[in-house]
PDB file of C-alpha atoms in Angstrom:
ATOM      1  CA  ILE A   1       0.000   0.000   0.000  1.00 53.00           C
ATOM      2  CA  LYS A   2       1.392   3.382  -0.964  1.00 59.00           C
ATOM      3  CA  THR A   3       0.015   6.887  -0.856  1.00 67.00           C
ATOM      4  CA  PRO A   4      -3.550   7.627  -2.023  1.00 72.00           C
ATOM      5  CA  GLN A   5      -2.141   9.081  -5.258  1.00 79.00           C
ATOM      6  CA  GLU A   6      -0.323   5.861  -6.189  1.00 79.00           C
ATOM      7  CA  THR A   7      -1.976   2.671  -7.392  1.00 76.00           C
ATOM      8  CA  ASN A   8      -0.928  -0.939  -7.724  1.00 74.00           C
ATOM      9  CA  THR A   9      -2.575  -3.633  -9.771  1.00 82.00           C
ATOM     10  CA  VAL A  10      -2.790  -7.083  -8.223  1.00 83.00           C
ATOM     11  CA  LYS A  11      -4.527 -10.341  -9.003  1.00 90.00           C
ATOM     12  CA  ILE A  12      -6.266 -12.078  -6.108  1.00 89.00           C
ATOM     13  CA  GLN A  13      -7.258 -15.720  -6.306  1.00 93.00           C
ATOM     14  CA  VAL A  14      -9.772 -16.815  -3.682  1.00 94.00           C
ATOM     15  CA  ALA A  15     -10.357 -20.337  -2.390  1.00 96.00           C
ATOM     16  CA  LEU A  16     -13.219 -20.983   0.031  1.00 95.00           C
ATOM     17  CA  LYS A  17     -13.952 -23.828   2.376  1.00 94.00           C
ATOM     18  CA  PRO A  18     -17.408 -22.812   3.688  1.00 92.00           C
ATOM     19  CA  GLN A  19     -17.563 -22.285   7.443  1.00 90.00           C
ATOM     20  CA  LYS A  20     -13.856 -23.194   7.714  1.00 94.00           C
ATOM     21  CA  ALA A  21     -11.437 -20.895   5.897  1.00 95.00           C
ATOM     22  CA  ILE A  22     -10.755 -18.386   3.132  1.00 93.00           C
ATOM     23  CA  ARG A  23      -7.428 -18.412   1.324  1.00 95.00           C
ATOM     24  CA  LEU A  24      -6.223 -15.502  -0.792  1.00 91.00           C
ATOM     25  CA  GLU A  25      -3.250 -15.666  -3.135  1.00 93.00           C
ATOM     26  CA  VAL A  26      -2.095 -12.186  -4.169  1.00 89.00           C
ATOM     27  CA  SER A  27       0.135 -11.718  -7.199  1.00 92.00           C
ATOM     28  CA  ALA A  28       1.501  -8.631  -8.931  1.00 87.00           C
ATOM     29  CA  THR A  29       2.400  -7.863 -12.498  1.00 83.00           C
ATOM     30  CA  LEU A  30       3.846 -10.814 -14.431  1.00 84.00           C
ATOM     31  CA  GLY A  31       2.506 -13.238 -11.808  1.00 86.00           C
ATOM     32  CA  LEU A  32       5.010 -12.381  -9.067  1.00 90.00           C
ATOM     33  CA  SER A  33       3.619 -13.843  -5.834  1.00 92.00           C
ATOM     34  CA  VAL A  34       3.215 -11.048  -3.289  1.00 90.00           C
ATOM     35  CA  ALA A  35       1.277 -12.573  -0.400  1.00 90.00           C
ATOM     36  CA  SER A  36      -0.757 -15.512   0.847  1.00 94.00           C
ATOM     37  CA  VAL A  37      -3.548 -14.928   3.352  1.00 91.00           C
ATOM     38  CA  LEU A  38      -5.443 -17.573   5.304  1.00 94.00           C
ATOM     39  CA  VAL A  39      -8.466 -16.451   7.292  1.00 92.00           C
ATOM     40  CA  THR A  40     -10.259 -18.796   9.692  1.00 93.00           C
ATOM     41  CA  PRO A  41     -12.855 -17.977  12.334  1.00 91.00           C
ATOM     42  CA  ALA A  42     -10.083 -18.066  14.943  1.00 92.00           C
ATOM     43  CA  GLU A  43      -7.072 -16.447  13.266  1.00 93.00           C
ATOM     44  CA  ILE A  44      -5.483 -14.685  10.325  1.00 91.00           C
ATOM     45  CA  ARG A  45      -2.174 -15.821   8.818  1.00 93.00           C
ATOM     46  CA  ILE A  46      -0.357 -13.616   6.326  1.00 91.00           C
ATOM     47  CA  ALA A  47       2.808 -14.476   4.416  1.00 93.00           C
ATOM     48  CA  LEU A  48       4.366 -11.464   2.694  1.00 90.00           C
ATOM     49  CA  HIS A  49       6.634 -13.164   0.172  1.00 92.00           C
ATOM     50  CA  THR A  50       8.464 -10.062  -1.038  1.00 88.00           C
ATOM     51  CA  GLN A  51       9.374  -9.074   2.527  1.00 90.00           C
ATOM     52  CA  ASN A  52      10.014 -12.597   3.882  1.00 93.00           C
ATOM     53  CA  THR A  53       7.553 -11.789   6.680  1.00 90.00           C
ATOM     54  CA  PHE A  54       4.943 -13.970   8.361  1.00 92.00           C
ATOM     55  CA  ILE A  55       2.155 -12.484  10.480  1.00 88.00           C
ATOM     56  CA  ILE A  56      -0.225 -14.496  12.624  1.00 90.00           C
ATOM     57  CA  GLY A  57      -2.877 -13.150  14.924  1.00 88.00           C
ATOM     58  CA  PRO A  58      -6.443 -13.435  16.132  1.00 87.00           C
ATOM     59  CA  PHE A  59      -9.367 -12.804  13.803  1.00 83.00           C
ATOM     60  CA  HIS A  60      -9.349  -9.063  14.465  1.00 80.00           C
ATOM     61  CA  GLU A  61      -8.848  -5.917  12.395  1.00 77.00           C
ATOM     62  CA  LYS A  62      -5.628  -5.077  14.271  1.00 78.00           C
ATOM     63  CA  THR A  63      -4.006  -8.195  12.829  1.00 76.00           C
ATOM     64  CA  LEU A  64      -4.236  -6.594   9.362  1.00 74.00           C
ATOM     65  CA  TYR A  65      -2.559  -3.339  10.441  1.00 73.00           C
ATOM     66  CA  PRO A  66       1.008  -4.443   9.533  1.00 68.00           C
ATOM     67  CA  LEU A  67      -0.194  -5.262   6.034  1.00 67.00           C
ATOM     68  CA  PHE A  68      -2.195  -2.117   5.245  1.00 67.00           C
ATOM     69  CA  LYS A  69      -0.621   0.362   7.712  1.00 68.00           C
ATOM     70  CA  GLN A  70      -4.113   1.543   8.652  1.00 69.00           C
ATOM     71  CA  ASN A  71      -7.118   0.216  10.531  1.00 68.00           C
ATOM     72  CA  ILE A  72      -9.467  -1.713   8.287  1.00 63.00           C
TER      73      ILE A  72
END
């Protein structure tokens, strides 16, 4: 995420397992894998591939703060 004046184009593939989990695969231009996100009723797991960072936390908006740098 950059400033409001800048934009990025990403492709998001979504896989659902009803009542269990949502998985998001985020890729940038030319298919470069940017992030993988797994959301369950109990927790959120985020792997930021370009930063070699893994975030895990409870199913709460504050868990997403490191990713978006703002409250969602």
